[in-house]
Amino acid sequence: QVQLVESGGGSVQAGGSLTLSCLAFGGTYNTCRSYCMAWFRRTPGKEREGVAAIGMDGKTRTSESVEGRFTISQDNAKNTVYLQMNSLKPEDSGMYYCAAGAVHSGCDYDYWGRGTQVTVSS
């Protein structure tokens, strides 16, 4: 069973930065690392939103709402995916979740972390 553990959330003022980390381990993740990884968030009053994703080939994409401000990256040696968040806005506040999906299953995000809270004050 693949397990994901997020960290790095916290409180910051608008315009500030945070870096979230997601450590992946367990199950087949340790052996093949053929997983797509992504960050999602759930903000008050909104549905869950995909924020950024990275494939096993390293290609990334981000949502329009965070384009130019958030960057997803990964360190395969550390089994860790990062979300660098700059120029944070109050509307970025919410619970951020890391997700993983096996490439062989079409990158369906079957594995989820418990989330880390981000609060941006104005």
C-alpha positions as a printed NumPy array, in Angstrom:
array([[  0.   ,   0.   ,   0.   ],
       [  1.471,   3.318,  -1.08 ],
       [  1.453,   5.9  ,   1.682],
       [  1.799,   9.645,   1.325],
       [  2.708,  12.065,   4.084],
       [  2.453,  15.806,   3.54 ],
       [  4.246,  18.471,   5.509],
       [  5.144,  22.127,   5.269],
       [  1.786,  23.77 ,   5.699],
       [  1.306,  26.713,   8.   ],
       [  0.215,  30.3  ,   8.301],
       [  1.681,  33.075,   6.213],
       [  0.785,  36.598,   5.204],
       [ -0.33 ,  37.437,   1.714],
       [  2.607,  37.699,  -0.625],
       [  4.586,  35.154,   1.338],
       [  5.831,  31.707,   0.386],
       [  5.555,  28.143,   1.599],
       [  6.991,  24.863,   0.383],
       [  4.939,  21.722,   0.838],
       [  6.544,  18.294,   0.819],
       [  5.053,  14.896,   0.136],
       [  6.968,  11.789,   1.123],
       [  5.862,   8.656,  -0.703],
       [  6.649,   5.156,   0.449],
       [  5.339,   1.642,   0.739],
       [  3.812,  -0.852,  -1.614],
       [  5.07 ,  -0.818,  -5.159],
       [  6.234,   2.768,  -4.875],
       [  9.506,   1.644,  -3.365],
       [ 10.248,  -0.693,  -6.233],
       [  9.09 ,   0.809,  -9.478],
       [  8.397,   4.478,  -8.784],
       [  6.164,   4.519, -11.85 ],
       [  3.741,   6.981, -10.431],
       [  2.216,  10.271, -11.403],
       [  2.119,  12.692,  -8.519],
       [ -0.089,  15.679,  -7.917],
       [ -1.191,  18.273,  -5.435],
       [ -4.849,  19.036,  -4.869],
       [ -6.498,  21.486,  -2.534],
       [ -9.833,  22.022,  -0.957],
       [-10.58 ,  25.636,  -0.196],
       [-13.64 ,  26.931,   1.687],
       [-16.732,  27.044,  -0.464],
       [-15.112,  25.333,  -3.418],
       [-14.791,  21.851,  -4.804],
       [-11.515,  19.994,  -4.653],
       [ -9.15 ,  21.473,  -7.202],
       [ -6.129,  20.003,  -8.907],
       [ -3.29 ,  22.438,  -8.368],
       [ -0.249,  20.867,  -9.98 ],
       [  0.889,  17.528, -11.339],
       [  4.11 ,  15.882, -12.408],
       [  4.58 ,  12.76 , -14.476],
       [  7.302,  10.173, -14.085],
       [  8.935,  11.808, -17.112],
       [  9.196,  15.031, -15.143],
       [  6.678,  16.954, -17.198],
       [  4.606,  19.3  , -15.092],
       [  1.371,  21.205, -15.358],
       [ -0.339,  23.66 , -13.068],
       [ -3.831,  25.057, -12.848],
       [ -4.579,  28.515, -14.189],
       [ -5.317,  29.776, -10.698],
       [ -1.728,  29.2  ,  -9.568],
       [  0.155,  29.474, -12.853],
       [  3.336,  31.476, -12.402],
       [  3.145,  31.288,  -8.613],
       [  3.286,  27.577,  -7.752],
       [  5.878,  25.06 ,  -8.93 ],
       [  5.79 ,  21.301,  -8.535],
       [  9.004,  19.306,  -8.475],
       [ 10.257,  15.948,  -7.322],
       [ 13.357,  14.398,  -5.877],
       [ 13.303,  10.728,  -6.826],
       [ 16.239,   9.93 ,  -4.558],
       [ 14.18 ,  11.124,  -1.614],
       [ 10.808,   9.824,  -2.857],
       [  9.527,  13.333,  -2.272],
       [  7.396,  15.719,  -4.28 ],
       [  7.381,  19.41 ,  -3.511],
       [  5.023,  22.289,  -4.11 ],
       [  6.74 ,  25.641,  -3.972],
       [  4.117,  28.317,  -3.432],
       [  5.023,  31.964,  -3.941],
       [  3.002,  35.188,  -3.914],
       [  0.368,  33.505,  -1.799],
       [ -3.116,  34.989,  -1.678],
       [ -5.839,  34.601,   0.945],
       [ -7.854,  32.564,  -1.561],
       [ -5.044,  29.985,  -1.577],
       [ -5.979,  29.074,   1.99 ],
       [ -7.191,  25.52 ,   2.409],
       [ -6.188,  21.925,   2.897],
       [ -3.584,  20.685,   0.467],
       [ -3.384,  17.022,  -0.428],
       [ -0.759,  14.959,  -2.178],
       [ -1.959,  12.216,  -4.51 ],
       [ -0.306,   9.395,  -6.415],
       [ -1.457,   7.314,  -9.322],
       [  0.216,   4.366, -10.947],
       [  1.219,   4.912, -14.546],
       [  0.022,   1.423, -15.484],
       [ -3.469,   2.33 , -14.313],
       [ -3.582,   5.544, -16.283],
       [ -2.457,   7.771, -13.436],
       [ -5.756,   7.513, -11.605],
       [ -5.019,   9.072,  -8.254],
       [ -5.756,   6.121,  -6.004],
       [ -3.516,   7.124,  -3.113],
       [ -3.964,  10.215,  -0.979],
       [ -2.283,  11.803,   1.976],
       [ -4.143,  13.262,   4.914],
       [ -3.395,  16.814,   3.912],
       [ -1.619,  19.818,   5.294],
       [ -3.322,  23.104,   6.123],
       [ -2.3  ,  26.358,   4.467],
       [ -3.631,  29.639,   5.83 ],
       [ -2.888,  32.936,   4.112],
       [ -3.891,  36.099,   5.919],
       [ -4.457,  39.461,   4.259]])
